[in-house]
Amino acid sequence: MHAAGPRDASGSQPDRLAGAVAGLTRRSEFLAVRQGRSWRGDSLVLQARKRDDARIPERTARFGYTATKALGNAVERNRARRRLREAVRRIAGEEARAGFDYVLIARKGALTQDFAGILEELRTAFRRVHGARQTQRR
C-alpha cells in the first residue's frame, strides 16, 4: 500500500492540523456552516463556523466545496472545485483552525485567476473569518 506525504522519524505522517482535509458530506452540514462568518472574494466565498458536534474530534477541520450552475457547465464547475481543493490542501495546515467547518463556494474568478492569486485570496479569507468581529457604528 502506498502512503501519501512525508513521514517523520516515528513513521507517522506529520500534520499541523489532524484531518485537515476531512469533508462535509450532508446538506445539513453545509447549511449549518452558513450560520457562521463568511468572506467574499473574486474567486471564492469562504464560510466558517465553529463546530458544536461533540461526536467529531475537536482536532479536525472539515471542508466542503460547491459550485453553482451559474458558474458554467459541469467541466468548469469541477475544475473550479479542484482548484479550490488544491489551494486548501496547500495552506489549510497553516491557516485553518481545528474544530471549525468550512465551505468554499467557487466564483467565476476561480476559473480565470492565476493559482497564486487564489492562494492569496484564500489566505486573506481565512484571516478575515477568524479575525476579531467588527464593531457596528451607530
mmCIF file of C-alpha atoms in Angstrom:
data_model
loop_
_atom_site.group_PDB
_atom_site.id
_atom_site.type_symbol
_atom_site.label_atom_id
_atom_site.label_comp_id
_atom_site.label_asym_id
_atom_site.label_seq_id
_atom_site.Cartn_x
_atom_site.Cartn_y
_atom_site.Cartn_z
ATOM 1 C CA MET A 1 0.000 0.000 0.000
ATOM 2 C CA HIS A 2 1.302 3.452 -0.916
ATOM 3 C CA ALA A 3 1.170 6.240 1.689
ATOM 4 C CA ALA A 4 0.901 9.839 0.568
ATOM 5 C CA GLY A 5 3.068 12.570 2.019
ATOM 6 C CA PRO A 6 6.286 12.707 4.035
ATOM 7 C CA ARG A 7 6.759 10.760 7.238
ATOM 8 C CA ASP A 8 8.631 11.725 10.382
ATOM 9 C CA ALA A 9 11.158 9.511 12.241
ATOM 10 C CA SER A 10 8.396 7.596 14.053
ATOM 11 C CA GLY A 11 6.845 6.555 10.733
ATOM 12 C CA SER A 12 3.662 8.571 11.180
ATOM 13 C CA GLN A 13 2.701 11.406 8.890
ATOM 14 C CA PRO A 14 3.329 14.793 10.494
ATOM 15 C CA ASP A 15 0.472 17.255 10.211
ATOM 16 C CA ARG A 16 -0.210 20.509 11.945
ATOM 17 C CA LEU A 17 -3.936 20.040 11.778
ATOM 18 C CA ALA A 18 -5.038 16.420 12.048
ATOM 19 C CA GLY A 19 -7.706 15.599 9.477
ATOM 20 C CA ALA A 20 -7.451 18.976 7.718
ATOM 21 C CA VAL A 21 -8.999 17.595 4.563
ATOM 22 C CA ALA A 22 -11.964 15.806 6.118
ATOM 23 C CA GLY A 23 -15.088 16.541 4.158
ATOM 24 C CA LEU A 24 -18.578 17.786 4.802
ATOM 25 C CA THR A 25 -20.978 15.291 3.284
ATOM 26 C CA ARG A 26 -24.551 16.107 4.281
ATOM 27 C CA ARG A 27 -26.637 19.054 3.167
ATOM 28 C CA SER A 28 -27.444 19.844 6.798
ATOM 29 C CA GLU A 29 -23.713 20.301 7.493
ATOM 30 C CA PHE A 30 -23.377 22.758 4.602
ATOM 31 C CA LEU A 31 -26.443 24.676 5.813
ATOM 32 C CA ALA A 32 -25.111 24.850 9.380
ATOM 33 C CA VAL A 33 -21.891 26.498 8.177
ATOM 34 C CA ARG A 34 -23.969 29.244 6.515
ATOM 35 C CA GLN A 35 -24.860 30.469 10.012
ATOM 36 C CA GLY A 36 -21.202 31.340 10.695
ATOM 37 C CA ARG A 37 -18.916 34.036 9.348
ATOM 38 C CA SER A 38 -18.152 34.498 5.666
ATOM 39 C CA TRP A 39 -15.839 36.394 3.347
ATOM 40 C CA ARG A 40 -16.358 37.040 -0.365
ATOM 41 C CA GLY A 41 -13.649 37.480 -2.969
ATOM 42 C CA ASP A 42 -13.353 37.388 -6.754
ATOM 43 C CA SER A 43 -12.678 33.660 -6.955
ATOM 44 C CA LEU A 44 -14.283 32.227 -3.845
ATOM 45 C CA VAL A 45 -16.572 32.658 -0.884
ATOM 46 C CA LEU A 46 -15.345 31.172 2.393
ATOM 47 C CA GLN A 47 -17.869 30.350 5.086
ATOM 48 C CA ALA A 48 -16.652 29.208 8.519
ATOM 49 C CA ARG A 49 -18.362 28.080 11.679
ATOM 50 C CA LYS A 50 -17.101 26.679 14.970
ATOM 51 C CA ARG A 51 -18.351 23.113 15.199
ATOM 52 C CA ASP A 52 -20.504 22.182 18.190
ATOM 53 C CA ASP A 53 -20.847 18.463 17.442
ATOM 54 C CA ALA A 54 -19.111 16.501 20.194
ATOM 55 C CA ARG A 55 -19.047 13.299 18.089
ATOM 56 C CA ILE A 56 -16.396 14.728 15.746
ATOM 57 C CA PRO A 57 -12.849 15.064 17.113
ATOM 58 C CA GLU A 58 -12.010 18.646 18.104
ATOM 59 C CA ARG A 59 -8.590 18.449 16.427
ATOM 60 C CA THR A 60 -10.035 18.240 12.927
ATOM 61 C CA ALA A 61 -11.230 20.864 10.478
ATOM 62 C CA ARG A 62 -13.740 19.819 7.827
ATOM 63 C CA PHE A 63 -14.166 21.293 4.355
ATOM 64 C CA GLY A 64 -16.970 21.333 1.808
ATOM 65 C CA TYR A 65 -16.813 22.637 -1.757
ATOM 66 C CA THR A 66 -19.588 23.820 -4.010
ATOM 67 C CA ALA A 67 -20.049 25.480 -7.387
ATOM 68 C CA THR A 68 -23.427 26.567 -8.724
ATOM 69 C CA LYS A 69 -24.655 26.034 -12.266
ATOM 70 C CA ALA A 70 -24.307 29.773 -12.840
ATOM 71 C CA LEU A 71 -20.532 29.198 -12.855
ATOM 72 C CA GLY A 72 -20.708 27.151 -16.041
ATOM 73 C CA ASN A 73 -21.067 23.612 -17.294
ATOM 74 C CA ALA A 74 -20.037 20.521 -15.311
ATOM 75 C CA VAL A 75 -16.464 20.593 -16.627
ATOM 76 C CA GLU A 76 -15.982 24.185 -15.469
ATOM 77 C CA ARG A 77 -17.628 23.586 -12.081
ATOM 78 C CA ASN A 78 -15.451 20.527 -11.460
ATOM 79 C CA ARG A 79 -12.315 22.425 -12.484
ATOM 80 C CA ALA A 80 -13.161 25.277 -10.104
ATOM 81 C CA ARG A 81 -13.732 22.845 -7.213
ATOM 82 C CA ARG A 82 -10.452 21.044 -7.988
ATOM 83 C CA ARG A 83 -8.550 24.331 -7.897
ATOM 84 C CA LEU A 84 -10.125 25.239 -4.547
ATOM 85 C CA ARG A 85 -9.376 21.781 -3.105
ATOM 86 C CA GLU A 86 -5.732 22.101 -4.118
ATOM 87 C CA ALA A 87 -5.499 25.580 -2.594
ATOM 88 C CA VAL A 88 -6.914 24.259 0.681
ATOM 89 C CA ARG A 89 -4.554 21.295 0.594
ATOM 90 C CA ARG A 90 -1.594 23.655 0.327
ATOM 91 C CA ILE A 91 -2.484 26.156 3.052
ATOM 92 C CA ALA A 92 -5.029 24.571 5.414
ATOM 93 C CA GLY A 93 -2.300 23.388 7.782
ATOM 94 C CA GLU A 94 -1.183 26.994 8.251
ATOM 95 C CA GLU A 95 -4.477 28.877 8.225
ATOM 96 C CA ALA A 96 -7.389 26.582 9.130
ATOM 97 C CA ARG A 97 -8.361 26.069 12.751
ATOM 98 C CA ALA A 98 -9.205 22.822 14.458
ATOM 99 C CA GLY A 99 -12.823 22.466 15.470
ATOM 100 C CA PHE A 100 -14.150 24.502 12.530
ATOM 101 C CA ASP A 101 -16.189 23.562 9.476
ATOM 102 C CA TYR A 102 -15.538 25.452 6.237
ATOM 103 C CA VAL A 103 -17.448 25.737 2.974
ATOM 104 C CA LEU A 104 -15.784 27.154 -0.128
ATOM 105 C CA ILE A 105 -18.060 28.369 -2.898
ATOM 106 C CA ALA A 106 -16.418 28.769 -6.295
ATOM 107 C CA ARG A 107 -16.946 32.025 -8.187
ATOM 108 C CA LYS A 108 -16.045 32.964 -11.792
ATOM 109 C CA GLY A 109 -12.576 34.083 -10.733
ATOM 110 C CA ALA A 110 -11.736 30.522 -9.672
ATOM 111 C CA LEU A 111 -11.635 29.632 -13.373
ATOM 112 C CA THR A 112 -9.701 32.642 -14.664
ATOM 113 C CA GLN A 113 -7.473 33.871 -11.838
ATOM 114 C CA ASP A 114 -3.908 32.551 -11.645
ATOM 115 C CA PHE A 115 -3.375 29.950 -8.921
ATOM 116 C CA ALA A 116 -1.102 32.191 -6.826
ATOM 117 C CA GLY A 117 -3.932 34.730 -6.702
ATOM 118 C CA ILE A 118 -6.357 32.084 -5.469
ATOM 119 C CA LEU A 119 -3.907 31.059 -2.735
ATOM 120 C CA GLU A 120 -3.508 34.658 -1.581
ATOM 121 C CA GLU A 121 -7.255 35.216 -1.647
ATOM 122 C CA LEU A 122 -7.814 32.078 0.428
ATOM 123 C CA ARG A 123 -5.201 33.171 2.995
ATOM 124 C CA THR A 124 -6.965 36.527 3.277
ATOM 125 C CA ALA A 125 -10.321 34.774 3.623
ATOM 126 C CA PHE A 126 -9.078 32.570 6.483
ATOM 127 C CA ARG A 127 -7.665 35.584 8.308
ATOM 128 C CA ARG A 128 -10.871 37.575 7.867
ATOM 129 C CA VAL A 129 -13.260 34.882 9.060
ATOM 130 C CA HIS A 130 -11.081 34.231 12.113
ATOM 131 C CA GLY A 131 -10.364 37.889 12.873
ATOM 132 C CA ALA A 132 -11.992 39.963 15.566
ATOM 133 C CA ARG A 133 -15.555 40.955 14.823
ATOM 134 C CA GLN A 134 -16.035 44.479 13.533
ATOM 135 C CA THR A 135 -17.955 46.766 15.846
ATOM 136 C CA GLN A 136 -21.022 48.280 14.280
ATOM 137 C CA ARG A 137 -21.230 52.053 14.081
ATOM 138 C CA ARG A 138 -24.457 53.686 15.087
#
